[in-house]
Coordinates of C-alpha atoms in Angstrom, one line a residue:
Chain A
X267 CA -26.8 11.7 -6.8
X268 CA -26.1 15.4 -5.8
X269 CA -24.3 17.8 -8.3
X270 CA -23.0 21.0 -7.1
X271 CA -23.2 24.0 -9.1
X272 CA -20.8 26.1 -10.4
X273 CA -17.9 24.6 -12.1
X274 CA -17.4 20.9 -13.1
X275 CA -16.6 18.3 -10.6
X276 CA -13.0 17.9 -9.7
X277 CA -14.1 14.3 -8.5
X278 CA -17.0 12.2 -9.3
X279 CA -18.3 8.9 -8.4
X280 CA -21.1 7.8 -10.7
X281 CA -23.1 4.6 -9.1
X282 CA -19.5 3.2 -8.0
X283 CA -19.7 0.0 -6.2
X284 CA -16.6 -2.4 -5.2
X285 CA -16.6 -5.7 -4.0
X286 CA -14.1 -8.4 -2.9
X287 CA -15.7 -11.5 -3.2
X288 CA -19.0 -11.8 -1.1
X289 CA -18.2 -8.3 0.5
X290 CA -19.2 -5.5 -1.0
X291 CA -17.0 -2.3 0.6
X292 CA -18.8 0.4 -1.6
X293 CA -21.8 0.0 -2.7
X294 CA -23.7 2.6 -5.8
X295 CA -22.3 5.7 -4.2
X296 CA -22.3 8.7 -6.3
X297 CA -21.6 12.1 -5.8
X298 CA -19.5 15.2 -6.9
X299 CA -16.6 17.0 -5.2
X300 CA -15.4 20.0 -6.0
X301 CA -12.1 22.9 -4.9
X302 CA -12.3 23.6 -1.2
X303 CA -12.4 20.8 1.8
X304 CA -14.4 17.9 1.7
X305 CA -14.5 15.4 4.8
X306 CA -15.3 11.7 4.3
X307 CA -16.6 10.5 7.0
X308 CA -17.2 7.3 8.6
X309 CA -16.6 4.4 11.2
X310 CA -14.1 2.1 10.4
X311 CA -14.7 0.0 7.6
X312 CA -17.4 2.3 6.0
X313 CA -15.8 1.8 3.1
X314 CA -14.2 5.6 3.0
X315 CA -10.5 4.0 2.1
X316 CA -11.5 2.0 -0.6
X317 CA -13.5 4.7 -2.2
X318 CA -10.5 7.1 -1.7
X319 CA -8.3 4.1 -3.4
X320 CA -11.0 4.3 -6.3
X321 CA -10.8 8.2 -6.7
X322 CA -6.8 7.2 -7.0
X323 CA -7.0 4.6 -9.3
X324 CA -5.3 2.3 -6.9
X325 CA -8.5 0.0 -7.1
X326 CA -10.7 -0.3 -9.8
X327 CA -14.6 0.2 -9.0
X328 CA -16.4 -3.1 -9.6
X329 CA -19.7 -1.2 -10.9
X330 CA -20.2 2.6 -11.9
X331 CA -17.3 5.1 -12.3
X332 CA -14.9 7.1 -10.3
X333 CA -13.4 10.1 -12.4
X334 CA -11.1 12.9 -11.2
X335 CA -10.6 16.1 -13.3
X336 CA -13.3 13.8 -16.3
X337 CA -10.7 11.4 -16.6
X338 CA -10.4 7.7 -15.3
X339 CA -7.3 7.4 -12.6
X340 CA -7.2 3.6 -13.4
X341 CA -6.7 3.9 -16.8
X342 CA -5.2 7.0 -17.8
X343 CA -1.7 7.5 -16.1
X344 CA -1.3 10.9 -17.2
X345 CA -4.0 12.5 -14.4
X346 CA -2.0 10.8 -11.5
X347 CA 0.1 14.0 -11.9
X348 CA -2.8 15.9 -10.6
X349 CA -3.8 13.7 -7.5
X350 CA -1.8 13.8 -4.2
X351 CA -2.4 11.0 -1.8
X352 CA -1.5 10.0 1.5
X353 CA -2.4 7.0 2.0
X354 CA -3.8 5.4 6.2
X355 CA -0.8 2.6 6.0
X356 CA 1.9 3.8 7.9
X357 CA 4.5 1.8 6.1
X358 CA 6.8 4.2 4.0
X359 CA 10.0 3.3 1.9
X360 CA 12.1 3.4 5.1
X361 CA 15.4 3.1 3.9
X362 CA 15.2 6.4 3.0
X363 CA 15.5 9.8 4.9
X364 CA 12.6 11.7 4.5
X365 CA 14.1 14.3 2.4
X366 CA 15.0 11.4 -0.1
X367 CA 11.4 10.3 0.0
X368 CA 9.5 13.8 -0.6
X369 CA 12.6 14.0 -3.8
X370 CA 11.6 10.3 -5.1
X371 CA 7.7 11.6 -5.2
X372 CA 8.9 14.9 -6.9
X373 CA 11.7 13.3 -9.4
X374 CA 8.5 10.8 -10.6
X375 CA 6.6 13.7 -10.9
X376 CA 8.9 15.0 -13.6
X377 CA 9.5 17.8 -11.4
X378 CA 12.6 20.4 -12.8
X379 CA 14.2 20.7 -9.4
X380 CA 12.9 18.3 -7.3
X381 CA 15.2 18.8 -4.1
X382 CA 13.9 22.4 -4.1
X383 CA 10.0 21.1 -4.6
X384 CA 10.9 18.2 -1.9
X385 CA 12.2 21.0 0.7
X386 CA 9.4 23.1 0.5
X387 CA 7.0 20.3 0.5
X388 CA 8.9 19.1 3.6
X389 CA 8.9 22.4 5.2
X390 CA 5.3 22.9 4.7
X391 CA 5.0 20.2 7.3
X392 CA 7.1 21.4 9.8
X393 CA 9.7 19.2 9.6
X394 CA 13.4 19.5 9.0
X395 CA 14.7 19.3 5.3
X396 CA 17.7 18.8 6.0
X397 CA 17.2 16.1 8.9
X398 CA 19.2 13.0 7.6
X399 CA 17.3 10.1 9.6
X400 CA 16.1 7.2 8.2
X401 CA 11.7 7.2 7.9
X402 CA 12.2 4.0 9.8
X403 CA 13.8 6.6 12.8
X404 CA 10.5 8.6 12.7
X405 CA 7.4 9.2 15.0
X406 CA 3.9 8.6 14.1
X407 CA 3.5 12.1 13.8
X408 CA 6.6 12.6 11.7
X409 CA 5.3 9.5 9.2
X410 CA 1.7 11.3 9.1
X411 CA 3.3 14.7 8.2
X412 CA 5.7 13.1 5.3
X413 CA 2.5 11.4 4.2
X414 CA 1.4 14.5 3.8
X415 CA 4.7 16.6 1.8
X416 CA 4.9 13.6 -0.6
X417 CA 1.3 14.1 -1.4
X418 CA 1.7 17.8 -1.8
X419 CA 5.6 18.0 -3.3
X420 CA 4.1 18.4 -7.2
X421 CA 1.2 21.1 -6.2
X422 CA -1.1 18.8 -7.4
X423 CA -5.4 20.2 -7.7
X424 CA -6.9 16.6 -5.8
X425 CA -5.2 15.7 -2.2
X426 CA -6.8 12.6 -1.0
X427 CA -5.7 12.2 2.6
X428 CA -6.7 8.9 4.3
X429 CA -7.1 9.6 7.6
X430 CA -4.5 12.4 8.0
X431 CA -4.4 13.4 11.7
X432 CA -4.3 9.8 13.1
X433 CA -0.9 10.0 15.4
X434 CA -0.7 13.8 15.4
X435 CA -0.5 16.0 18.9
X436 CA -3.5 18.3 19.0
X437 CA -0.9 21.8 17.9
X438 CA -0.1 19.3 15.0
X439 CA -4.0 19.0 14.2
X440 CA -4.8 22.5 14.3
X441 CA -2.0 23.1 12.0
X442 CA -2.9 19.8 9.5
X443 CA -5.9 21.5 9.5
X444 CA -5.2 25.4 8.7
X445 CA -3.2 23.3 6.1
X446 CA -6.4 22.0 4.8
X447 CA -8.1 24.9 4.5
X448 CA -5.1 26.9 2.7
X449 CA -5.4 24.6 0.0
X450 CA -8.5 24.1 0.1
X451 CA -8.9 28.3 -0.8
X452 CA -6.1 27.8 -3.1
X453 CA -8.6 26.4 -5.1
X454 CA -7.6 22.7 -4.8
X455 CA -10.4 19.9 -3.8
X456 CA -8.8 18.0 -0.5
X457 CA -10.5 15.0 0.6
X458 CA -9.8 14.1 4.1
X459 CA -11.2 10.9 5.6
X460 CA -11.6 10.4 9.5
X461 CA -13.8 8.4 11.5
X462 CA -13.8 11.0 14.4
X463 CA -17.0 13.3 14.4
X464 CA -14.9 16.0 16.0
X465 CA -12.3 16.2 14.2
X466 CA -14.6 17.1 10.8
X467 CA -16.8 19.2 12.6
X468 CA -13.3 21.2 12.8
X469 CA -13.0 21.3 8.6
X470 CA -16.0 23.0 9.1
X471 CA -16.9 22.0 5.4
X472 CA -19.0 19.8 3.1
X473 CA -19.4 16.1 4.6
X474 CA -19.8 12.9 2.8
X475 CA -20.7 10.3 5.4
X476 CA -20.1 6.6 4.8
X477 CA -21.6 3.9 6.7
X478 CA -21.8 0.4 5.4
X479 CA -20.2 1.0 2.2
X480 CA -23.1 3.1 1.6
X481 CA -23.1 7.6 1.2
X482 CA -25.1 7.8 4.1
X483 CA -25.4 11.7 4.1
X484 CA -24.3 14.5 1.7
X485 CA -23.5 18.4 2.6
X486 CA -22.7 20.9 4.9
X487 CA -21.5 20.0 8.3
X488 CA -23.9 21.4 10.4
X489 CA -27.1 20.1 8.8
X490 CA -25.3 16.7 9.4
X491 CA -24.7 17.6 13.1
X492 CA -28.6 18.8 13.0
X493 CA -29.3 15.7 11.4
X494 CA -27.4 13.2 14.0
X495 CA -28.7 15.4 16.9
X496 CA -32.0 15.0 16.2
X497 CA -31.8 11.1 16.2
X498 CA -33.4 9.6 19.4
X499 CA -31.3 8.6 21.8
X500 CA -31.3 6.1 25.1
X501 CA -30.0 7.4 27.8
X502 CA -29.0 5.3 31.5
X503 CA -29.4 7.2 34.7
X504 CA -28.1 6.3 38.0
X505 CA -29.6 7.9 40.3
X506 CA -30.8 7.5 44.1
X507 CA -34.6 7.7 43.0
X508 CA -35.1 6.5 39.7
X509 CA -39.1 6.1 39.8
X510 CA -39.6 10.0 41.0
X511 CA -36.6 10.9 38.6
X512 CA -38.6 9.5 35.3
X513 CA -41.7 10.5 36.2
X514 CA -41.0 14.1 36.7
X515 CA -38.6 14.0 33.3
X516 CA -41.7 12.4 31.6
X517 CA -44.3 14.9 33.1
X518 CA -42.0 17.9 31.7
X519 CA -42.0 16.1 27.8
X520 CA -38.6 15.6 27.4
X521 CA -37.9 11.6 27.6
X522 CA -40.7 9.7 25.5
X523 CA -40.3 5.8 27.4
X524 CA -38.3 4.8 30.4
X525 CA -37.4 1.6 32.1
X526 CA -36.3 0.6 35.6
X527 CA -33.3 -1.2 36.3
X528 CA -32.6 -2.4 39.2
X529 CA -32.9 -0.1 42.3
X530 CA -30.6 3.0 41.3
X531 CA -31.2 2.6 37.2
X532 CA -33.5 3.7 34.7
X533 CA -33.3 4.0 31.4
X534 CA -34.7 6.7 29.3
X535 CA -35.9 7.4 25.9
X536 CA -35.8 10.7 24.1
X537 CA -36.1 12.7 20.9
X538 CA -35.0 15.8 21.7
X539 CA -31.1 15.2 23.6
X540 CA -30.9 18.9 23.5
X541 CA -33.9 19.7 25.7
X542 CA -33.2 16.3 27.7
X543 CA -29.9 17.9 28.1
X544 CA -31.3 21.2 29.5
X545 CA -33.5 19.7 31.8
X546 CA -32.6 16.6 33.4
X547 CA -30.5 18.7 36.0
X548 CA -33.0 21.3 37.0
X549 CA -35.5 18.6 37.6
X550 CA -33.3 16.6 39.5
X551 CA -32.6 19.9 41.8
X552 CA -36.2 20.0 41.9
X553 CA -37.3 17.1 43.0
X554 CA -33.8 16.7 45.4
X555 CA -32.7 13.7 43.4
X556 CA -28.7 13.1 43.5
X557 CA -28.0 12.4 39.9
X558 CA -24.9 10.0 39.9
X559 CA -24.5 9.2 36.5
X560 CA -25.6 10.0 32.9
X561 CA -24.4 7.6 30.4
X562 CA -26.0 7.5 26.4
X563 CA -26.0 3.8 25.4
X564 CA -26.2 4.6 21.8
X565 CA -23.9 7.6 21.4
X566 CA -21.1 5.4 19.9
X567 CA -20.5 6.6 16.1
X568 CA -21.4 3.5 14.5
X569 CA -24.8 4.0 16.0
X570 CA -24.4 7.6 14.5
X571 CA -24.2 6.4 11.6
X572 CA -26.9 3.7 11.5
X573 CA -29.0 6.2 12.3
X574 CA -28.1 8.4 9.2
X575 CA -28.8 5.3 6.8
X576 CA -32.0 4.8 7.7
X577 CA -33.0 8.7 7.4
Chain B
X239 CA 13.3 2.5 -17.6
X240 CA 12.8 5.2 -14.8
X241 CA 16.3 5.8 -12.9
X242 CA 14.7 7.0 -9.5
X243 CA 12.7 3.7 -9.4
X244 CA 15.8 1.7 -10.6
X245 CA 17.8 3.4 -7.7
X246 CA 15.2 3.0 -4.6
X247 CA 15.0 -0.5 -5.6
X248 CA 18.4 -1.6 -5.8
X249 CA 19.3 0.4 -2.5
X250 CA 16.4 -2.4 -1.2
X251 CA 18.4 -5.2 -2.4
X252 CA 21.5 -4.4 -1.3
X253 CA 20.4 -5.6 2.2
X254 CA 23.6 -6.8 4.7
X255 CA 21.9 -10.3 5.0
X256 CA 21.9 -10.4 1.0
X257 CA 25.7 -9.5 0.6
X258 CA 26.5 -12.0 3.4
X259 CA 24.7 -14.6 1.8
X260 CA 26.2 -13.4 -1.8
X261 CA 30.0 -13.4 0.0
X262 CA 29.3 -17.2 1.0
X263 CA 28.1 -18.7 -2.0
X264 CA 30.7 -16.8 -3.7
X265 CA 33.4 -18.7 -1.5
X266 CA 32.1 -22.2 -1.8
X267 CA 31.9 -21.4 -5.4
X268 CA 36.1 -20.7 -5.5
X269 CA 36.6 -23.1 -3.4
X270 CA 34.5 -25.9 -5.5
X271 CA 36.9 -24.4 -8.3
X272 CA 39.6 -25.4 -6.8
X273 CA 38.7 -29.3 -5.7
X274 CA 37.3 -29.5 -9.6
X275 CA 41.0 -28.4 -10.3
X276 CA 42.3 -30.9 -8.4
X277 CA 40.4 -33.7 -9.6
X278 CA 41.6 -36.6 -12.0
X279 CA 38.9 -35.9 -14.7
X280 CA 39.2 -32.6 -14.3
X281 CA 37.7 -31.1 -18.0
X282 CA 34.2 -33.3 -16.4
X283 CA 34.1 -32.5 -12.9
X284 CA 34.6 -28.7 -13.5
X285 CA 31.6 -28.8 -16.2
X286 CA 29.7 -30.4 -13.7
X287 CA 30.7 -28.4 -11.0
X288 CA 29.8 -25.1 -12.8
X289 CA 26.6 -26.6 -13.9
X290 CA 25.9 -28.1 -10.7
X291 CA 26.3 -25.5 -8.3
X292 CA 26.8 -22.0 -10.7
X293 CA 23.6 -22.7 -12.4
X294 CA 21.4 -25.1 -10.6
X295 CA 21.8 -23.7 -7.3
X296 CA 23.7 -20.2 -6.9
X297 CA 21.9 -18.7 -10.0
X298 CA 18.5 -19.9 -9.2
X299 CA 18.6 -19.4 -5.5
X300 CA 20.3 -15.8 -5.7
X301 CA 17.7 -14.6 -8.5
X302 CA 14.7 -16.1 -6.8
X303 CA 16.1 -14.0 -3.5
X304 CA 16.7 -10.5 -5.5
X305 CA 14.0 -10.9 -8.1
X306 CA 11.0 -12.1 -5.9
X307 CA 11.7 -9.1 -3.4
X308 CA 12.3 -6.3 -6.1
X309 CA 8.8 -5.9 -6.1
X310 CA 7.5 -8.9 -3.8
X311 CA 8.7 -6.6 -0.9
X312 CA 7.4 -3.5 -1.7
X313 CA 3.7 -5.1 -1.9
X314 CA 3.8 -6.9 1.0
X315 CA 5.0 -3.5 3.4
X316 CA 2.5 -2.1 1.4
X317 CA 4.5 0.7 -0.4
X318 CA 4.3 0.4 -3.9
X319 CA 1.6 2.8 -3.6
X320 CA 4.4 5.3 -3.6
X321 CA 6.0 4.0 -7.1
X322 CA 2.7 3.2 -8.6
X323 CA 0.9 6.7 -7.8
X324 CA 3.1 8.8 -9.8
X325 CA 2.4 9.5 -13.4
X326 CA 5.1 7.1 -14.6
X327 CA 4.5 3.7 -17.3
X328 CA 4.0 0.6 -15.3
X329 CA 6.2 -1.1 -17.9
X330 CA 9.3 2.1 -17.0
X331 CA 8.6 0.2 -13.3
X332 CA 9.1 -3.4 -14.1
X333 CA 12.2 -2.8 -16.0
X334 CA 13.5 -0.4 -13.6
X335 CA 13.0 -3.4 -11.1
X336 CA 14.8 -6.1 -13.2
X337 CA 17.4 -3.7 -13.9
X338 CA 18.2 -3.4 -10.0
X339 CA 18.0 -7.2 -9.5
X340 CA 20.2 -7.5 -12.7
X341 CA 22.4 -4.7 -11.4
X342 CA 23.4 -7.0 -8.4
X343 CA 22.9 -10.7 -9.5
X344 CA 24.3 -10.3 -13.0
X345 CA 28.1 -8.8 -12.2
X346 CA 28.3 -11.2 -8.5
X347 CA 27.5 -14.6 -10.2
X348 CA 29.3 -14.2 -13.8
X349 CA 32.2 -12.4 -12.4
X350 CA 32.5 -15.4 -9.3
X351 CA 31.4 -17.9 -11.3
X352 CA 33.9 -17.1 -14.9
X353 CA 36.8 -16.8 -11.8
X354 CA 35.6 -20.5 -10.6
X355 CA 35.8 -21.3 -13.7
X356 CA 39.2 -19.8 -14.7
X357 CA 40.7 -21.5 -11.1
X358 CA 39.4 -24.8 -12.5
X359 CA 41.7 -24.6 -15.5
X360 CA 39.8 -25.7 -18.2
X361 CA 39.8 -23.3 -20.8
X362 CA 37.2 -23.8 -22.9
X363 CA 34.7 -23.4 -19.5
X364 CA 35.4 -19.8 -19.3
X365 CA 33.6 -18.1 -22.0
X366 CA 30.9 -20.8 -21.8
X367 CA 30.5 -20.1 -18.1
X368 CA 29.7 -16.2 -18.8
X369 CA 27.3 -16.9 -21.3
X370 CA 25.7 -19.7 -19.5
X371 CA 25.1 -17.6 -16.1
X372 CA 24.4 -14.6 -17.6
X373 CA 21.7 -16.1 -19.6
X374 CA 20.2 -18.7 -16.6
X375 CA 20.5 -15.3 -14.1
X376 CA 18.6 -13.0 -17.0
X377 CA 15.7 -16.0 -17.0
X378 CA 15.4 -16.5 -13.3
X379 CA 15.2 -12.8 -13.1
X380 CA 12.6 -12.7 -14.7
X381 CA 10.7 -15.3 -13.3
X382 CA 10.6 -14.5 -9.9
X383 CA 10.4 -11.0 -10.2
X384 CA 7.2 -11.6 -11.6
X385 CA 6.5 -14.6 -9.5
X386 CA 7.3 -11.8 -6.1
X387 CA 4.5 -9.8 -7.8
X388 CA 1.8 -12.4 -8.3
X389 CA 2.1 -14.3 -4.7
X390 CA 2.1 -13.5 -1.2
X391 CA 4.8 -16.0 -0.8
X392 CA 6.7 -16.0 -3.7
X393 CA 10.1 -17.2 -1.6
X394 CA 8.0 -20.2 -0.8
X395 CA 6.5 -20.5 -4.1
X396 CA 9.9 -20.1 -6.0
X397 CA 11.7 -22.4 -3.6
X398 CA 8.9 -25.4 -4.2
X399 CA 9.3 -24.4 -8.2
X400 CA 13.0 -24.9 -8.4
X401 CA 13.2 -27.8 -6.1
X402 CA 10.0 -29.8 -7.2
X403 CA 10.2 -28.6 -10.9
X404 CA 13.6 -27.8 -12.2
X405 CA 15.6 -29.7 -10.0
X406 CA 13.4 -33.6 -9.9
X407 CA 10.5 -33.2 -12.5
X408 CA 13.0 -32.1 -15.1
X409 CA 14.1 -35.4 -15.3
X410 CA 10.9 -37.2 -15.8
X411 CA 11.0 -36.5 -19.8
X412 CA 12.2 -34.5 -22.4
X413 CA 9.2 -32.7 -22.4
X414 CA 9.4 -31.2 -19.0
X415 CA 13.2 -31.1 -19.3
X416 CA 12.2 -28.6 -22.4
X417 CA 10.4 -26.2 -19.8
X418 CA 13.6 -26.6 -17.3
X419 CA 15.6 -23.5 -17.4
X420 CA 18.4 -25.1 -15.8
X421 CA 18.8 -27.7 -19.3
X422 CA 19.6 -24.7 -21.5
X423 CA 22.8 -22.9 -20.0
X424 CA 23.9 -26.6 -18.7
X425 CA 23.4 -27.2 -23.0
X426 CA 26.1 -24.3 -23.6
X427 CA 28.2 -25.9 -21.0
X428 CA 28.0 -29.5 -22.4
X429 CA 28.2 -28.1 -25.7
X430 CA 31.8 -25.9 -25.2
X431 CA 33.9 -29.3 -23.1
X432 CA 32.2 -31.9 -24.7
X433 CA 30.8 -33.6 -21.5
X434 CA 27.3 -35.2 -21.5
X435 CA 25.1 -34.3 -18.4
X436 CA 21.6 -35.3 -18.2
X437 CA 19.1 -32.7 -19.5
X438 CA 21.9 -30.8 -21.3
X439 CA 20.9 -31.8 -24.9
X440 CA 19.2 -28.9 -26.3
X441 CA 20.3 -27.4 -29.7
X442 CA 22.8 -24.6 -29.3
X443 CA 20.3 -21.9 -30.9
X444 CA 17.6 -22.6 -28.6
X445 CA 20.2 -22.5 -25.8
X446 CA 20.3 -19.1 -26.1
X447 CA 17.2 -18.1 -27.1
X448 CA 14.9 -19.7 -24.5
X449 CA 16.5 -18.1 -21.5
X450 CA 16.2 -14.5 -23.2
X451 CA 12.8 -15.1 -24.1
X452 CA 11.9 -16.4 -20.5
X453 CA 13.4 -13.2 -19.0
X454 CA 11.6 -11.1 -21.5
X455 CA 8.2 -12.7 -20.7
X456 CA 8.7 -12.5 -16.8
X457 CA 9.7 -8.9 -17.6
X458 CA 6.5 -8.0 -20.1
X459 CA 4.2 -10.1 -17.6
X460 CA 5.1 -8.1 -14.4
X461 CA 4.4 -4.8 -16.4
X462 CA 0.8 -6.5 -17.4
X463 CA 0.8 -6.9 -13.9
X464 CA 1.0 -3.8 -12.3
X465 CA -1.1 -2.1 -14.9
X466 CA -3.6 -4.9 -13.6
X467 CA -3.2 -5.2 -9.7
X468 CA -5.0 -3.0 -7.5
X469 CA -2.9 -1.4 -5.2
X470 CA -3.1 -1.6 -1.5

């Protein structure tokens, strides 16, 4: 378990596990969160929803604790107040306009004027307040972004976001994201879950990843990115001469194995992608081998990830 | 009770296919009225007409469509998540839900089925029939709006519970006739005309007490409920 310094957790998981039946989704994660942007991230079913249901209070950790701002969201009603969330489902009440939605949130957050909270909120998000369409009516993007002013409408100090910028266009992103980080300076702890390695590395902030229902790495981005591009990696070439191709890449240090596959393949092994990276061309030229394709066989991010675990 | 709750829900039930289905009943109900009127024995067939159809089938078939969806619904789309993560009491949810199934079931089936019962001419029916429906649509209510909470399939489940158990293992015993709904407003019924009907026997005290008690207990144990249930 990691504490940061300075002022007390806004969020803190403390051993939390959860299981449903035989499966265990989260299994004795533990860390502390606190004001500024935090990306959870993870392939799909990591386990990041359910432990953003737990910081919620939506689900109830089957072992350990999950506490936001000291106090437990499952049991004491009176900290929902304080916790925004917008949940991955993309179901919403869609009977309603959206206007009418962001209001419901604000009118059960004992908001004074909640029309005035729900067209900020609304506006925050660059949609229209005063559009009258039905939710069912709107876009992916448009559900992702009244997610979003719902979470917001009562100015609340945690924003869980589950997978926020699933559906958006890339403007939309940016934006989401500038979003992020304004609250995240206002002094409020945002939690944004993705699966896409990309897309945090834009947050440019503190990383949990997940993998396997397990934290599989804590802190800043880049040490993670450091970490994951370190990891060995196995590369196919295609390639008119393989044979001359890997011995000349093996000669210079920068592949550690290779294999032959048929008469245009061979696969390679290295440690360092960077230098692999920075060399495989210039040799190539070298030796006048045509290099027709380069193609990692492990660069998927579930592979990422299992990487990370076993570090 | 929370009123924005109360209002989001009962804009859910008032659903097109619901007031269509409401309209029907409604009319088969009148027009059962008026055949009841017309009959020889008229004081019997209207009691059992009212009984019959007002509270074994248009009470318990309307309140196990309105009350199992209140909330039923709003799980299965997955969107309770935007009731439930607001700092409001569960318990200010489950009545606000009841209320909105109330809201609609209550007025539709006493107001339709006191006029059926007002057509049939038998005066003593009338204030009988309020009470009586009131009471069996307060129970039901409560019932399945828990029941829509608990199960996936609640419709299902509800459908097999008034079919297999109020409507043909009811009448296997006085002991499971006691845990009918159905035997209590039929016992108001029998008890204002005079005319016997099978399970309608209960004590006039406990003829309005049970049903309010039911509805009470499907209304405490769907608050339990959603203080329990983890929210997807």
């Amino acid at each position: 378990m990691s504490t940061q310094a300075g002022p007390p957790p806004m969020v803190q998981a403390a051993g939390a596990s959860k299981w449903f039946g035989d499966l265990v989704a989260v299994s004795d994660v533990s860390f502390s969160i606190g004001a500024g942007v935090t990306a959870l991230l993870g392939p799909n079913g990591a386990g990041k929803s359910t432990m953003l249901r737990m910081m919620c209070g939506l689900a109830r950790p089957s072992n350990g604790s999950v506490t936001v701002l000291g106090k437990d969201p499952r049991s004491d009603v009176s900290v929902l107040g304080r916790i925004g969330m917008a949940p991955q489902q993309e179901s919403l009440l869609d009977h309603l306009s959206g206007r009418e939605f962001v209001e419901l949130a604000a009118q059960l957050h004992h908001l004074q004027r909640p029309g005035e909270a729900a067209r900020q909120a609304i506006q925050t998000v660059e949609l229209d307040p005063d559009d009258t369409r039905r939710l069912s009516t709107y876009s992916k993007g448009m559900r992702q972004r009244i997610k979003l002013a719902q979470a917001i409408v009562h100015d609340p100090l945690v924003i869980a976001l589950d997978e926020p910028l699933t559906g958006l266009d890339p403007r939309q992103r940016r934006e989401m994201i500038e979003l992020f980080h304004r609250l995240g300076s206002e002094g409020k702890c945002v939690i944004v879950s993705s699966h896409v390695l990309d897309e945090v590395e834009r947050f440019g902030s503190r990383v949990l990843v997940m993998a396997q229902g397990r934290l599989a790495a804590e802190g800043d981005f880049r040490e993670i990115r450091n970490l994951m591009d370190d990891r060995p990696l196995r590369i196919s070439i295609r390639t008119d001469r393989p044979r001359e191709l890997a011995i000349a890449l093996l000669d210079r240090g920068v592949i550690s194995g290779c294999r032959l596959e048929g008469a245009d393949v061979v696969v390679v092994d290295t440690t360092d992608p960077a230098a692999f990276r920075r060399a495989v061309a210039p040799v190539a030229r070298d030796r006048n081998v045509s290099l027709r394709e380069l193609r990692p066989l492990d660069d998927d991010l579930e592979s990422v990830f299992r990487y990370l675990v076993t570090q | 009770m929370n009123l924005a709750v109360y209002r989001v829900i009962l804009r859910t039930q008032l659903s097109p296919a619901r007031l269509l289905v409401l309209a029907g009943l409604s009319g088969v109900a009148i027009l059962l009225a008026f055949t009841a009127r017309a009959a020889d024995d008229t004081v019997e067939v209207a009691t059992r007409t009212i009984a019959n159809f007002g509270i074994n089938i248009f009470a318990a078939f309307i309140a196990l469509s309105l009350g199992s969806a209140a909330l039923g619904n709003l799980v299965e789309d997955r969107t309770l998540v935007y009731l439930w993560l607001r700092p409001v009491s569960r318990h200010s949810i489950a009545t606000a839900a009841m209320a909105a199934v109330l809201t609609v079931v209550a007025p539709t089936l006493v107001v339709v089925m006191t006029v059926a019962a007002v057509i049939t001419g038998v005066d003593e029916l009338v204030a009988a029939t309020a009470v009586a429906t009131a009471l069996a649509v307060f129970a039901y209510s409560g019932i399945f709006l828990a029941l829509g909470l608990r199960f996936k399939r609640s419709l299902l489940i509800g459908l097999g519970y008034i079919a297999i158990w109020e409507l043909l293992m009811s009448r296997l015993g006085d002991w499971f006739a006691r845990l009918s709904i159905r035997s209590y407003p039929m016992s108001i019924l029998s008890d204002a005309t005079d005319v016997s009907m099978r399970l309608a026997d209960r004590s006039t005290l406990t003829s309005y007490i049970v049903p309010l008690a039911v509805g009470v207990a499907g209304l405490l144990y769907t608050s339990w409920r959603l203080n329990r249930t983890e929210i997807d």
